[in-house]
Short mmCIF file of C-alpha atoms and ligand atoms in Angstrom, two decimals:
data_model
loop_
_atom_site.label_atom_id
_atom_site.label_comp_id
_atom_site.label_asym_id
_atom_site.label_seq_id
_atom_site.Cartn_x
_atom_site.Cartn_y
_atom_site.Cartn_z
CA UNK A 173 177.74 181.37 129.77
CA UNK A 174 177.49 177.62 130.35
CA UNK A 175 174.84 175.90 132.39
CA UNK A 176 176.18 172.95 134.38
CA UNK A 177 174.17 170.56 136.57
CA UNK A 178 175.39 169.29 139.95
CA UNK A 179 174.07 165.79 140.78
CA UNK A 180 175.80 164.78 143.98
CA UNK A 181 174.62 161.16 144.13
CA UNK A 182 174.97 159.18 147.35
CA UNK A 183 177.42 158.47 150.17
CA UNK A 184 180.87 159.91 149.30
CA UNK A 185 179.27 161.67 146.31
CA UNK A 186 178.00 164.19 148.86
CA UNK A 187 181.62 164.82 149.87
CA UNK A 188 183.65 164.66 146.65
CA UNK A 189 181.23 166.47 144.30
CA UNK A 190 181.24 169.70 146.41
CA UNK A 191 185.07 169.66 146.33
CA UNK A 192 184.94 169.32 142.55
CA UNK A 193 182.54 172.28 142.31
CA UNK A 194 184.78 174.33 144.61
CA UNK A 195 187.83 173.73 142.40
CA UNK A 196 185.91 174.25 139.12
CA UNK A 197 184.54 177.56 140.43
CA UNK A 198 188.05 178.73 141.35
CA UNK A 199 189.39 177.72 137.91
CA UNK A 200 186.46 179.33 136.08
CA UNK A 201 186.93 182.59 138.01
CA UNK A 202 190.61 182.65 137.12
CA UNK A 203 189.96 181.88 133.43
CA UNK A 204 187.07 184.38 133.16
CA UNK A 205 184.60 181.59 132.36
CA UNK A 206 180.93 182.24 133.17
CA UNK A 207 178.94 179.32 134.58
CA UNK A 208 175.44 179.01 135.93
CA UNK A 209 175.34 176.03 138.32
CA UNK A 210 172.14 174.06 138.84
CA UNK A 211 171.96 171.56 141.72
CA UNK A 212 169.65 168.66 140.79
CA UNK A 213 168.56 165.79 143.05
CA UNK A 214 169.24 162.11 142.29
CA UNK A 215 169.69 158.99 144.37
CA UNK A 216 168.52 158.89 147.96
CA UNK A 217 167.99 162.65 148.06
CA UNK A 218 165.96 162.48 144.85
CA UNK A 219 163.75 159.91 146.50
CA UNK A 220 163.33 162.04 149.61
CA UNK A 221 162.50 165.26 147.74
CA UNK A 222 160.67 163.95 144.63
CA UNK A 223 159.73 160.34 145.46
CA UNK A 224 162.12 158.81 142.91
CA UNK A 225 165.87 158.10 142.68
CA UNK A 226 165.90 159.64 139.18
CA UNK A 227 163.22 162.37 139.43
CA UNK A 228 161.52 163.53 136.23
CA UNK A 229 162.34 167.07 137.37
CA UNK A 230 166.05 166.25 137.11
CA UNK A 231 165.73 164.46 133.74
CA UNK A 232 163.82 167.47 132.32
CA UNK A 233 166.37 169.95 133.66
CA UNK A 234 169.26 167.95 132.18
CA UNK A 235 167.85 168.61 128.67
CA UNK A 236 168.85 172.25 129.12
CA UNK A 237 172.37 172.02 130.52
CA UNK A 238 175.67 171.91 128.63
CA UNK A 239 176.94 169.20 130.92
CA UNK A 240 176.80 167.95 134.49
CA UNK A 241 178.76 166.49 137.37
CA UNK A 242 177.40 163.21 138.62
CA UNK A 243 178.47 161.62 141.87
CA UNK A 244 178.25 157.85 142.40
CA UNK A 245 174.94 156.13 142.98
CA UNK A 246 174.82 154.10 146.21
CA UNK A 247 172.35 151.36 145.42
CA UNK A 248 172.50 149.91 148.92
CA UNK A 249 170.92 153.02 150.41
CA UNK A 250 167.73 152.93 148.29
CA UNK A 251 164.21 152.12 149.38
CA UNK A 252 163.31 148.71 147.96
CA UNK A 253 160.33 149.93 145.93
CA UNK A 254 162.32 152.46 143.91
CA UNK A 255 164.07 151.53 140.67
CA UNK A 256 167.82 152.06 141.08
CA UNK A 257 168.68 151.75 137.43
CA UNK A 258 170.05 155.26 136.86
CA UNK A 259 173.28 155.25 134.83
CA UNK A 260 172.29 153.03 131.83
CA UNK A 261 168.94 154.81 131.19
CA UNK A 262 170.66 158.19 131.45
CA UNK A 263 173.32 157.11 128.95
CA UNK A 264 170.58 155.94 126.60
CA UNK A 265 168.31 158.97 126.99
CA UNK A 266 171.10 161.51 126.45
CA UNK A 267 172.99 159.37 123.90
CA UNK A 268 176.15 159.47 125.97
CA UNK A 269 178.15 157.29 123.61
CA UNK A 270 181.71 157.23 124.95
CA UNK A 271 183.20 156.85 128.39
CA UNK A 272 186.55 158.61 128.36
CA UNK A 273 188.88 157.43 131.12
CA UNK A 274 192.38 158.78 131.52
CA UNK A 275 194.99 156.79 133.42
CA UNK A 276 197.99 158.79 134.60
CA UNK A 277 200.83 157.94 136.98
CA UNK A 278 202.47 160.51 139.26
CA UNK A 279 206.19 160.24 140.10
CA UNK A 280 205.64 160.46 143.87
CA UNK A 281 202.54 158.27 144.19
CA UNK A 282 202.73 154.50 144.48
CA UNK A 283 201.88 152.78 141.17
CA UNK A 284 202.78 149.58 139.35
CA UNK A 285 204.32 151.58 136.49
CA UNK A 286 205.72 155.10 136.06
CA UNK A 287 205.35 157.43 133.05
CA UNK A 288 201.91 156.11 132.18
CA UNK A 289 199.62 158.59 130.43
CA UNK A 290 196.78 156.88 128.53
CA UNK A 291 193.26 157.97 127.63
CA UNK A 292 190.83 155.06 127.20
CA UNK A 293 187.57 155.38 125.29
CA UNK A 294 184.87 152.79 125.85
CA UNK A 295 181.79 152.80 123.62
CA UNK A 296 178.73 152.96 125.90
CA UNK A 297 175.52 152.72 123.88
CA UNK A 298 175.81 149.23 122.37
CA UNK A 299 177.96 146.09 122.68
CA UNK A 300 176.83 143.46 125.16
CA UNK A 301 175.01 145.77 127.57
CA UNK A 302 171.73 144.27 126.48
CA UNK A 303 169.37 146.75 128.20
CA UNK A 304 170.65 149.66 126.18
CA UNK A 305 170.71 148.05 122.73
CA UNK A 306 167.17 146.82 122.32
CA UNK A 307 164.00 148.85 121.77
CA UNK A 308 161.87 146.48 123.85
CA UNK A 309 162.64 143.38 125.85
CA UNK A 310 166.18 142.36 126.57
CA UNK A 311 169.21 141.21 124.57
CA UNK A 312 169.51 138.28 126.94
CA UNK A 313 167.20 135.32 127.26
CA UNK A 314 167.16 131.82 128.65
CA UNK A 315 165.19 129.29 126.57
CA UNK A 316 165.59 126.54 129.16
CA UNK A 317 167.38 125.81 132.41
CA UNK A 318 170.62 124.79 130.67
CA UNK A 319 171.08 127.57 128.12
CA UNK A 320 171.51 131.33 128.50
CA UNK A 321 171.95 133.53 125.43
CA UNK A 322 173.22 137.10 125.12
CA UNK A 323 173.73 139.21 122.03
CA UNK A 324 176.29 141.80 121.08
CA UNK A 325 175.51 144.79 118.88
CA UNK A 326 177.90 147.00 116.91
CA UNK A 327 176.60 149.68 114.55
CA UNK A 328 178.53 151.80 112.06
CA UNK A 329 177.18 154.92 113.77
CA UNK A 330 178.28 153.81 117.26
CA UNK A 331 181.72 152.65 116.13
CA UNK A 332 182.31 155.69 113.97
CA UNK A 333 181.45 158.30 116.61
CA UNK A 334 183.57 156.75 119.37
CA UNK A 335 186.46 156.48 116.89
CA UNK A 336 186.01 160.12 115.90
CA UNK A 337 186.13 161.17 119.56
CA UNK A 338 189.34 159.16 120.04
CA UNK A 339 191.06 160.86 117.10
CA UNK A 340 189.86 164.31 118.22
CA UNK A 341 191.34 163.70 121.68
CA UNK A 342 194.57 162.28 120.21
CA UNK A 343 194.99 165.45 118.18
CA UNK A 344 195.15 167.50 121.39
CA UNK A 345 197.94 165.34 122.86
CA UNK A 346 201.72 165.27 122.41
CA UNK A 347 202.07 161.73 121.04
CA UNK A 348 199.01 161.80 118.74
CA UNK A 349 198.48 158.06 118.56
CA UNK A 350 195.27 155.98 118.55
CA UNK A 351 195.19 152.25 119.31
CA UNK A 352 191.95 150.43 118.41
CA UNK A 353 191.24 147.21 120.33
CA UNK A 354 189.15 144.37 118.92
CA UNK A 355 189.31 140.68 118.04
CA UNK A 356 188.39 140.72 114.37
CA UNK A 357 189.92 137.32 113.49
CA UNK A 358 187.31 135.66 115.74
CA UNK A 359 184.36 138.07 115.85
CA UNK A 360 184.54 138.81 112.14
CA UNK A 361 181.29 140.73 111.88
CA UNK A 362 180.95 142.73 115.12
CA UNK A 363 184.65 143.38 115.74
CA UNK A 364 185.08 143.58 111.97
CA UNK A 365 182.64 146.47 111.68
CA UNK A 366 184.25 148.27 114.64
CA UNK A 367 187.70 147.89 113.05
CA UNK A 368 186.46 149.07 109.64
CA UNK A 369 185.00 152.26 111.12
CA UNK A 370 188.21 152.97 113.05
CA UNK A 371 190.27 152.50 109.85
CA UNK A 372 187.94 154.81 107.91
CA UNK A 373 188.17 157.45 110.62
CA UNK A 374 191.99 157.19 110.70
CA UNK A 375 192.08 158.37 107.06
CA UNK A 376 190.55 161.70 108.17
CA UNK A 377 193.36 162.25 110.68
CA UNK A 378 196.67 161.85 108.81
CA UNK A 379 198.44 163.71 111.62
CA UNK A 380 197.50 160.94 114.12
CA UNK A 381 199.30 157.58 114.16
CA UNK A 382 196.90 154.61 114.09
CA UNK A 383 197.37 150.98 115.10
CA UNK A 384 195.14 147.99 115.84
CA UNK A 385 195.84 145.49 118.62
CA UNK A 386 193.89 142.33 119.49
CA UNK A 387 192.22 142.71 122.87
CA UNK A 388 193.76 139.65 124.55
CA UNK A 389 197.28 140.60 123.48
CA UNK A 390 196.60 144.15 124.63
CA UNK A 391 195.66 142.96 128.14
CA UNK A 392 199.18 141.49 128.36
CA UNK A 393 201.01 144.41 126.72
CA UNK A 394 199.23 146.92 128.96
CA UNK A 395 200.58 145.21 132.06
CA UNK A 396 204.09 144.74 130.62
CA UNK A 397 204.67 148.11 128.95
CA UNK A 398 201.80 150.62 129.30
CA UNK A 399 204.03 153.55 128.29
CA UNK A 400 203.65 152.57 124.60
CA UNK A 401 199.98 153.65 124.50
CA UNK A 402 198.46 157.10 124.14
CA UNK A 403 194.72 157.03 123.22
CA UNK A 404 193.01 153.62 123.23
CA UNK A 405 189.51 153.04 121.84
CA UNK A 406 187.35 149.92 122.04
CA UNK A 407 183.84 148.47 122.29
CA UNK A 408 181.69 148.45 125.42
CA UNK A 409 182.51 145.16 127.16
CA UNK A 410 186.22 145.08 126.31
CA UNK A 411 186.43 148.68 127.50
CA UNK A 412 184.65 147.92 130.75
CA UNK A 413 187.33 145.40 131.69
CA UNK A 414 190.43 147.02 130.26
CA UNK A 415 189.79 150.44 131.84
CA UNK A 416 189.74 148.89 135.32
CA UNK A 417 193.04 147.18 134.51
CA UNK A 418 194.38 150.57 133.44
CA UNK A 419 193.26 152.22 136.70
CA UNK A 420 194.97 149.44 138.64
CA UNK A 421 198.28 150.23 136.95
CA UNK A 422 198.47 153.73 138.40
CA UNK A 423 197.06 153.42 141.91
CA UNK A 424 193.42 152.33 141.76
CA UNK A 425 189.96 153.80 142.04
CA UNK A 426 190.78 157.03 143.88
CA UNK A 427 192.85 158.09 140.84
CA UNK A 428 190.36 157.14 138.10
CA UNK A 429 188.37 160.05 136.65
CA UNK A 430 185.95 159.84 133.73
CA UNK A 431 183.84 161.83 131.30
CA UNK A 432 180.83 160.31 129.56
CA UNK A 433 180.47 162.11 126.25
CA UNK A 434 177.44 162.70 124.03
CA UNK A 435 176.93 164.69 120.82
CA UNK A 436 175.60 167.73 122.70
CA UNK A 437 176.42 167.20 126.37
CA UNK A 438 178.92 165.49 128.63
CA UNK A 439 178.73 164.07 132.14
CA UNK A 440 181.70 164.16 134.52
CA UNK A 441 181.66 160.94 136.53
CA UNK A 442 184.49 159.29 138.43
CA UNK A 443 184.92 155.52 138.06
CA UNK A 444 184.55 154.75 141.76
CA UNK A 445 181.27 153.90 143.45
CA UNK A 446 179.68 155.55 146.46
CA UNK A 447 182.04 153.84 148.96
CA UNK A 448 179.53 153.46 151.82
CA UNK A 449 182.31 151.96 153.95
CA UNK A 450 184.05 155.34 154.23
CA UNK A 451 181.13 157.74 153.66
CA UNK A 452 180.57 160.66 156.03
CA UNK A 453 184.11 160.54 157.47
CA UNK A 454 185.81 163.18 155.30
CA UNK A 455 188.44 160.68 154.13
CA UNK A 456 187.37 159.98 150.51
CA UNK A 457 189.88 161.02 147.86
CA UNK A 458 188.34 163.86 145.79
CA UNK A 459 190.97 163.55 142.98
CA UNK A 460 188.89 161.39 140.62
CA UNK A 461 185.83 163.65 140.84
CA UNK A 462 187.87 166.86 140.54
CA UNK A 463 189.71 165.54 137.48
CA UNK A 464 186.38 164.44 135.96
CA UNK A 465 185.26 168.08 136.30
CA UNK A 466 188.49 169.15 134.64
CA UNK A 467 187.69 166.84 131.73
CA UNK A 468 184.30 168.53 131.36
CA UNK A 469 186.05 171.91 130.96
CA UNK A 470 188.49 170.32 128.49
CA UNK A 471 185.59 168.91 126.46
CA UNK A 472 183.80 172.29 126.44
CA UNK A 473 187.06 173.91 125.33
CA UNK A 474 187.48 171.48 122.45
CA UNK A 475 183.91 171.02 121.25
CA UNK A 476 182.84 174.69 121.65
CA UNK A 477 186.20 176.02 120.52
CA UNK A 478 186.37 177.97 123.78
CA UNK A 479 189.82 179.10 124.90
CA UNK A 480 188.54 180.10 128.36
CA UNK A 481 187.16 176.63 129.12
CA UNK A 482 190.41 175.07 127.84
CA UNK A 483 192.37 177.47 130.06
CA UNK A 484 190.24 176.55 133.11
CA UNK A 485 191.02 172.86 132.48
CA UNK A 486 194.75 173.54 132.13
CA UNK A 487 194.71 175.55 135.37
CA UNK A 488 193.02 172.68 137.21
CA UNK A 489 195.57 170.22 135.84
CA UNK A 490 198.48 172.36 137.02
CA UNK A 491 196.91 172.89 140.48
CA UNK A 492 196.34 169.16 140.97
CA UNK A 493 199.90 168.39 139.79
CA UNK A 494 201.25 170.91 142.33
CA UNK A 495 199.26 169.56 145.28
CA UNK A 496 200.25 165.98 144.45
CA UNK A 497 203.94 166.88 143.98
CA UNK A 498 204.03 168.80 147.30
CA UNK A 499 202.33 165.85 149.02
CA UNK A 500 201.22 167.95 152.00
CA UNK A 501 197.46 167.75 151.47
CA UNK A 502 196.73 164.22 150.29
CA UNK A 503 194.10 161.81 151.55
CA UNK A 504 195.01 158.56 153.32
CA UNK A 505 194.72 156.32 150.23
CA UNK A 506 197.49 158.43 148.62
CA UNK A 507 199.69 158.12 151.68
CA UNK A 508 198.72 161.49 153.22
CA UNK A 509 196.89 162.58 156.36
CA UNK A 510 194.47 165.17 154.96
CA UNK A 511 190.71 164.98 154.73
CA UNK A 512 188.55 165.29 151.61
CA UNK A 513 187.83 168.97 152.20
CA UNK A 514 191.47 169.83 153.02
CA UNK A 515 192.67 168.28 149.76
CA UNK A 516 189.94 170.07 147.77
CA UNK A 517 190.78 173.37 149.47
CA UNK A 518 194.50 172.92 148.79
CA UNK A 519 193.79 172.41 145.07
CA UNK A 520 191.46 175.43 144.97
CA UNK A 521 194.10 177.48 146.81
CA UNK A 522 196.79 176.35 144.32
CA UNK A 523 194.66 177.88 141.58
P1 NAD B 121 183.31 151.49 145.48
O1 NAD B 121 184.05 152.07 144.33
O2 NAD B 121 182.28 152.36 146.09
O3 NAD B 121 184.35 151.08 146.63
C1 NAD B 121 185.38 150.10 146.45
C2 NAD B 121 186.50 150.39 147.46
O4 NAD B 121 187.24 151.56 147.05
C3 NAD B 121 185.98 150.68 148.86
O5 NAD B 121 186.86 150.14 149.81
C4 NAD B 121 186.00 152.19 148.95
O6 NAD B 121 186.18 152.69 150.27
C5 NAD B 121 187.19 152.55 148.05
N1 NAD B 121 187.00 153.85 147.40
C6 NAD B 121 186.15 154.14 146.39
N2 NAD B 121 186.22 155.42 146.05
C7 NAD B 121 187.14 155.97 146.85
C8 NAD B 121 187.67 157.30 147.00
N3 NAD B 121 187.25 158.32 146.23
N4 NAD B 121 188.59 157.51 147.96
C9 NAD B 121 189.05 156.51 148.72
N5 NAD B 121 188.59 155.24 148.64
C10 NAD B 121 187.65 154.98 147.72
O7 NAD B 121 182.67 150.11 144.98
P2 NAD B 121 181.62 149.16 145.73
O8 NAD B 121 181.94 149.11 147.19
O9 NAD B 121 181.61 147.94 144.92
O10 NAD B 121 180.21 149.87 145.53
C11 NAD B 121 179.57 150.70 146.51
C12 NAD B 121 178.27 151.25 145.94
O11 NAD B 121 178.57 152.07 144.80
C13 NAD B 121 177.32 150.16 145.42
O12 NAD B 121 176.00 150.53 145.76
C14 NAD B 121 177.54 150.15 143.92
O13 NAD B 121 176.41 149.68 143.23
C15 NAD B 121 177.77 151.65 143.67
N6 NAD B 121 178.53 152.00 142.44
C16 NAD B 121 178.10 153.11 141.77
C17 NAD B 121 178.79 153.54 140.64
C18 NAD B 121 178.31 154.76 139.92
O14 NAD B 121 177.28 155.30 140.24
N7 NAD B 121 179.02 155.26 138.93
C19 NAD B 121 179.94 152.85 140.22
C20 NAD B 121 180.36 151.72 140.95
C21 NAD B 121 179.63 151.31 142.08
#
């Protein structure tokens, strides 16, 4: 039996996370997978019930779950005296080291390119995100009014574990290819170390094809011919930018799921924010959150060697494919007329 946390977040999180849970429960029932669900407050509701947007109660409970669903955090809705810094500290505390973001086109949905099926991995514990790389203080400082300085950190441990995750994922896919992105000719030490660790890891996976591409050239190639890529791994800042470009290729934020992976736990979190402009109207697209939940099952299947969790993920994939292909229960951003709940229910029913 797995224990999974439900952290709804704010705004449309309160709408899309319940649809994700609905679909995951239907898939788990069909696959014979046992799950104990634990709702945990964060965001505005955390503040209302426990006086803090990231209550200690929730942080303590997360130590004991196998993974969790996390809706978007709507910073605009917070009381001014409460710290709203939730995602980076959580990543640091639980050592969530890779953000895995698939980008997939569907034949009947509008997208810049067809036949795109890429999984991006962005390292998330180091790089240029200064708050998460230093023990005390900040990786940024400004010695005078004219100069601002930021540092970038790459460690062998950080580079090696995100590379390992990329090769493990590639092994589960048809094309079995990993592309590492860096700019070693310029950033000889930081990008150099990242590249070295990727090359070392590639030797452990002779069944997976490995290539290296410079990040600037990749930005161009991704737009021109994205079909040539399968699994793509890179450092934090490059990944932050390139994954948004990837999502743009296949239809934007509503179609961009994600899983933030640690050594022991994983967090399902869509790329989109809390979309306060459409919150409370039952029009948000639940796809990204539902597919993030699917990725959590996939991860449990792979890392715990659990055929039932893998089956639950495959069932969710097939149900989502069916509902999208039929195009009868899609939200407005996908060209349909259905609400959030109707699309979630259609996917659960397809299971
Ligand atoms: P956003 O992603 O919330 O919205 C951008 C645009 O995309 C909006 O027009 C919105 O309506 C639309 N959109 C987003 N998700 C959608 C969905 N599922 N279905 C249909 N349309 C969707 O980005 P923003 O407006 O820049 O940020 C809003 C709030 O979210 C801010 O407080 C921001 O800090 C926060 N945010 C949180 C996270 C997170 O917690 N992971 C990520 C990004 C932004």
